[in-house]
Coordinates of C-alpha atoms in Angstrom, one line a residue:
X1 CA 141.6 -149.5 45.2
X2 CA 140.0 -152.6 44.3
X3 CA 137.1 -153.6 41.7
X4 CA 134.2 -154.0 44.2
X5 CA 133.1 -156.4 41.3
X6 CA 135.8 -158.7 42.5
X7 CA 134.2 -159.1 45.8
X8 CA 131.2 -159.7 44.4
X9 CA 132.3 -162.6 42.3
X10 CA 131.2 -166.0 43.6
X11 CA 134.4 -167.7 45.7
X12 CA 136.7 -170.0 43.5
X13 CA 137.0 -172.3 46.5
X14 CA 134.7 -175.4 46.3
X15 CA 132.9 -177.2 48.9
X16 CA 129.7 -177.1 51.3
X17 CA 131.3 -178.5 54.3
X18 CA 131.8 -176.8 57.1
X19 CA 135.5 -176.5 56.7
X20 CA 135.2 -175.3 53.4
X21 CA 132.7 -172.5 54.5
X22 CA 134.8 -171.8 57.6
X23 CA 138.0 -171.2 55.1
X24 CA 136.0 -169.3 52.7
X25 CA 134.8 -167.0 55.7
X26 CA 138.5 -166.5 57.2
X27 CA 139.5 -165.4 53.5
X28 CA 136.6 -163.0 53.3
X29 CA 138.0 -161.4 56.6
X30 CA 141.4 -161.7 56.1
X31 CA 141.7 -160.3 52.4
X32 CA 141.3 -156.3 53.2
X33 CA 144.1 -156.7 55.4
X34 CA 147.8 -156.2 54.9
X35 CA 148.9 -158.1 57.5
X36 CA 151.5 -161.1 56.1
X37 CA 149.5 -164.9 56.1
X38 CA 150.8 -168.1 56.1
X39 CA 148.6 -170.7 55.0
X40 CA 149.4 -174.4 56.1
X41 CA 148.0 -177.6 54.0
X42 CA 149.4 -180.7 52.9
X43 CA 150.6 -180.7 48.9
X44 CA 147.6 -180.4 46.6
X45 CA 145.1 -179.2 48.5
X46 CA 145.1 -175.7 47.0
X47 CA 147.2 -173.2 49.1
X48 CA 147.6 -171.2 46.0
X49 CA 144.2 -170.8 45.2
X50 CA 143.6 -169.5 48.3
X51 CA 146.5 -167.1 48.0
X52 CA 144.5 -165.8 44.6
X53 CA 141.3 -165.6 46.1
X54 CA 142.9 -163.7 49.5
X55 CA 144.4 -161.5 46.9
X56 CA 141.2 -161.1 44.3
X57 CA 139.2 -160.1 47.6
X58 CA 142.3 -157.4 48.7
X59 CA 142.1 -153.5 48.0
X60 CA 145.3 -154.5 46.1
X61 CA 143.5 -156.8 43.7
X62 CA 144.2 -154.0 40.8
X63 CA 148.0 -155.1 40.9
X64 CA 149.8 -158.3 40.3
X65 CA 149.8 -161.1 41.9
X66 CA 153.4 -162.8 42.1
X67 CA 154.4 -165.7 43.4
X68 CA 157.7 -168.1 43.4
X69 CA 158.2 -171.5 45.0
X70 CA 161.4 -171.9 46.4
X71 CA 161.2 -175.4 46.4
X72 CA 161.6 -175.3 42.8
X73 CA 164.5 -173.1 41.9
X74 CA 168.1 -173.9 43.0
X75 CA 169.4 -172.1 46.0
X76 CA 172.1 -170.1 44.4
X77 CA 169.3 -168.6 41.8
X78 CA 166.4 -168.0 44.4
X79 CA 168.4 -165.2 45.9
X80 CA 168.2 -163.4 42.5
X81 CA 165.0 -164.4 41.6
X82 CA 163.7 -163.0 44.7
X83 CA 165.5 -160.0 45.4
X84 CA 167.0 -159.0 42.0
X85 CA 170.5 -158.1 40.8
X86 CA 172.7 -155.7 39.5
X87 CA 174.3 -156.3 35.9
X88 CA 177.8 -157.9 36.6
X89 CA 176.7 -159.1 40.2
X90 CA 177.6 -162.7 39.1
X91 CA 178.5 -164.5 36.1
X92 CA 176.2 -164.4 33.2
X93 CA 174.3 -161.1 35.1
X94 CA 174.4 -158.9 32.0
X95 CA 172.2 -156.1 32.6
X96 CA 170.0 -155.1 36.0
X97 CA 167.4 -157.3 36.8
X98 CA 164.7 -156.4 39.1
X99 CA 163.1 -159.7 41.7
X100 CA 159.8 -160.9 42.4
X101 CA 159.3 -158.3 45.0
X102 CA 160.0 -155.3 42.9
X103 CA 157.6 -156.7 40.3
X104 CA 155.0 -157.5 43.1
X105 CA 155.1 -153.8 43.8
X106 CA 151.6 -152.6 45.1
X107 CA 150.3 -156.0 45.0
X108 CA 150.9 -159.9 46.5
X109 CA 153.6 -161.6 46.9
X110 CA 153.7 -165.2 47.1
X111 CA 156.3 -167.1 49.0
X112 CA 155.1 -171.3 48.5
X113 CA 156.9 -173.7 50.2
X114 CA 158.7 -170.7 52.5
X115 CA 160.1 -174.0 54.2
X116 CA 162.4 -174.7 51.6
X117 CA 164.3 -171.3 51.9
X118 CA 167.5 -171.5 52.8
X119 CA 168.7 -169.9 56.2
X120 CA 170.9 -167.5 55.0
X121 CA 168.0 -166.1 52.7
X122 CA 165.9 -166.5 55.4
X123 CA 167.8 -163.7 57.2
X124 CA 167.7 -161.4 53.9
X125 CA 164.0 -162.1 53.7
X126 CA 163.5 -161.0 57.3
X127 CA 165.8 -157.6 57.0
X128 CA 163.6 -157.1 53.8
X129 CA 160.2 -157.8 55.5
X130 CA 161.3 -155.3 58.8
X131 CA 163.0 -152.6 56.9
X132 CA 160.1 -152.9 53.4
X133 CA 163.6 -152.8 51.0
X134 CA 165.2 -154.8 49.5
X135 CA 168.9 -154.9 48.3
X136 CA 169.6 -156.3 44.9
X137 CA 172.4 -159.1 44.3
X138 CA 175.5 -156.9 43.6
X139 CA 173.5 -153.7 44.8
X140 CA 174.3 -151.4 47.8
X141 CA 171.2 -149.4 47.4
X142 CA 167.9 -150.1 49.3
X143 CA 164.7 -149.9 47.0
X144 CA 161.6 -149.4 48.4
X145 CA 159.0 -152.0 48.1
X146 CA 154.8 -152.0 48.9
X147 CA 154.1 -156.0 49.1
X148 CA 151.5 -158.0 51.3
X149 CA 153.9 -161.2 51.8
X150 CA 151.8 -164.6 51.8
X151 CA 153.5 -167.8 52.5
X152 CA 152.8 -171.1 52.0
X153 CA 154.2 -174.6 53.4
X154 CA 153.3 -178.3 53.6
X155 CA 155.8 -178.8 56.4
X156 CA 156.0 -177.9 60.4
X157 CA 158.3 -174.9 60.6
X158 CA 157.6 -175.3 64.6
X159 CA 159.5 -178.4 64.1
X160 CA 162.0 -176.6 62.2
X161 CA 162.5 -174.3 64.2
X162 CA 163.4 -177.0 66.8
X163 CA 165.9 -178.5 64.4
X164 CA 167.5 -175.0 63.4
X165 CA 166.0 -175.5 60.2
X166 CA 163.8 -172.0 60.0
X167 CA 164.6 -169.3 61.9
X168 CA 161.9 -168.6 64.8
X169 CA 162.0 -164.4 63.9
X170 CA 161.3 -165.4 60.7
X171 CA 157.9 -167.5 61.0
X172 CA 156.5 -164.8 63.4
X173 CA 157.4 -162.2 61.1
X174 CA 155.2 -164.3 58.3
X175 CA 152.4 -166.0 60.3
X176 CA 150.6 -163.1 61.6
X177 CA 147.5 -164.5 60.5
X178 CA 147.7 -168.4 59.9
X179 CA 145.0 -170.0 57.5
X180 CA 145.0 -174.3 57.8
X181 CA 143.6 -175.8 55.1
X182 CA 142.2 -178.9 55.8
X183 CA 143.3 -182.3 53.6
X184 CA 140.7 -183.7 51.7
X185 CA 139.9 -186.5 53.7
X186 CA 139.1 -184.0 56.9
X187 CA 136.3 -182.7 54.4
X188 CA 134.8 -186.0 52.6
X189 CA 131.3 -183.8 52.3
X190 CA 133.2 -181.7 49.4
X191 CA 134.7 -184.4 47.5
X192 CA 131.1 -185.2 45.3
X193 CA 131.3 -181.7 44.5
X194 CA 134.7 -181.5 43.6
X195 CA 134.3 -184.3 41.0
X196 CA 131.8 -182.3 39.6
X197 CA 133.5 -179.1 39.3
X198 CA 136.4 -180.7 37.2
X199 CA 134.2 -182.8 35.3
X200 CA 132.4 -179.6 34.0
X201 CA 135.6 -177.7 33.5
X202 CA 137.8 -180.1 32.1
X203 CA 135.5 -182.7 29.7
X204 CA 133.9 -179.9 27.6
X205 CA 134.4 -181.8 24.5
X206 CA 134.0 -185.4 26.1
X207 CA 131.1 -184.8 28.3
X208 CA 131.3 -187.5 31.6
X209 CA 129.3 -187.7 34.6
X210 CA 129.0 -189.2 37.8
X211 CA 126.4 -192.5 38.9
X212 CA 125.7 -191.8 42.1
X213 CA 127.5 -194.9 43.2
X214 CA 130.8 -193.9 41.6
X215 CA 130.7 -190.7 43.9
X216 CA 129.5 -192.6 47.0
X217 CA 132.9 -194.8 46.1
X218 CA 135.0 -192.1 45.3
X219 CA 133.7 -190.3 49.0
X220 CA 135.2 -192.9 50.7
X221 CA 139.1 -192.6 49.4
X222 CA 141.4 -191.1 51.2
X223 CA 143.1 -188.6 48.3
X224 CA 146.5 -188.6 49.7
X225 CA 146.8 -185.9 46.9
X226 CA 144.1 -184.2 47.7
X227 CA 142.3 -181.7 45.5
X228 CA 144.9 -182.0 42.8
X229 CA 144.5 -185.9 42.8
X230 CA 141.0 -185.3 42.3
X231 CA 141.5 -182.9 39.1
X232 CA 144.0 -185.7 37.9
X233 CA 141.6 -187.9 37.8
X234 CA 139.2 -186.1 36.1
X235 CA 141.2 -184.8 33.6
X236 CA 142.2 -188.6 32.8
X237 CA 138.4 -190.0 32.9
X238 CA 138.0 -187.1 30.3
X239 CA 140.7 -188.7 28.2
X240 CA 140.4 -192.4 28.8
X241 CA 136.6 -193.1 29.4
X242 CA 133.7 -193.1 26.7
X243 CA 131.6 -189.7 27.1
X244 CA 128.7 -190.3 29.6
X245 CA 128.1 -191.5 32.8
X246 CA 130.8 -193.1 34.9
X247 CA 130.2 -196.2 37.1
X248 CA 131.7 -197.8 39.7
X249 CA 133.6 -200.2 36.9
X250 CA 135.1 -197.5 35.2
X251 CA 136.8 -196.3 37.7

């Protein structure tokens, strides 16, 4: 069971707006439950934090928390990486090795930028989701696995699904419950506080601060980036500007 201390623990997500507080609600109701999420945001605007705060809220918050983005591992790899393999499966497959779910055991498994996934891995991910087994590279033995699968994608897998690019069993199989996370710009109320937050965090040796006209300025930007735009440019104010107070020239 989980640490009720976790729940306890003030939310990692930042932001008075409505949309912030109507996100930081849906996690609070959605985290006890096993049922698979998919969370939908443009890049930066924290899908994985969420993931970590849906699973620090969980009953399964005592295990690990695993993730993989299979944007950023090569098709022929993300098979292995996901599922495992047996030693002599492929070339350079030495000894057993056991995939993110197997590690994720009793805990959360997170699948960022699900989009990305080839469709033939698509079809092993969904015979793994129905059947809770998976079937290492080189295996012919089923090993039983105890995951909650959350997802995570930047793109419209409707769309995709139009184009033949995701499989349709597939995305209802994942988005059980989906969570949108707004972009930035949708939330400009948060933005003041979100400056402040990674001023704090990241200028602990080079104090800086905010005029109240630099904020005003910076509430009116669009953040194409969104929240990790934001932390970029803190964590460069921290480097490039003279400790103190940050004006409008400055920046």
């Amino acid at each position: 069971m989980a640490d009720d201390s976790n729940n306890q623990r003030p939310s990692q997500i930042i932001g008075s707006s409505d949309q912030a507080i109507q996100l930081m609600k849906m996690i609070e109701l959605c985290a006890p439950s096993d049922a698979s999420i998919l969370i939908l945001g443009e890049s930066g605007c924290g899908k994985e934090l969420v993931t970590r705060e849906l699973h620090r809220r969980s009953d399964r918050s005592d295990a690990k928390f695993i993730g993989i983005n299979c944007a950023a591992i090569p098709a022929q790899l993300l098979e292995s990486e996901v599922f495992g393999h047996k030693k002599g499966a492929f070339s350079g497959a030495i000894s057993d090795r056991k995939g993110r779910f197997q590690v994720a055991h009793r805990g959360t498994l997170f699948l960022d930028e699900i989009g990305d996934m080839p469709l033939e891995l698509q079809a092993k991910l969904l015979r793994a989701l129905e059947e809770r087994a998976v079937i290492p590279v080189g295996g012919t033995e089923s090993i039983p696995i105890d995951v909650r699968i959350i997802a995570a994608t930047h793109q419209n897998l409707e769309i995709m699904i139009q184009k033949g690019e995701f499989r349709e069993d597939l995305y209802h199989r994942l988005n059980v419950i989906p969570i949108k996370i707004p972009p930035v710009r949708e939330r400009r109320l948060d933005i003041a506080e979100l400056c402040i937050h990674f001023a704090t965090l990241y200028s602990k040796d080079r104090k800086i601060r905010f005029s109240e006209d630099s904020l005003a300025l910076l509430s009116k930007y669009d953040w194409p980036g969104n929240v990790r735009e934001i932390a970029n440019l803190v964590k460069r104010l921290g480097v490039l500007a003279p400790p103190g107070l940050i004006d409008v020239y400055q920046l």
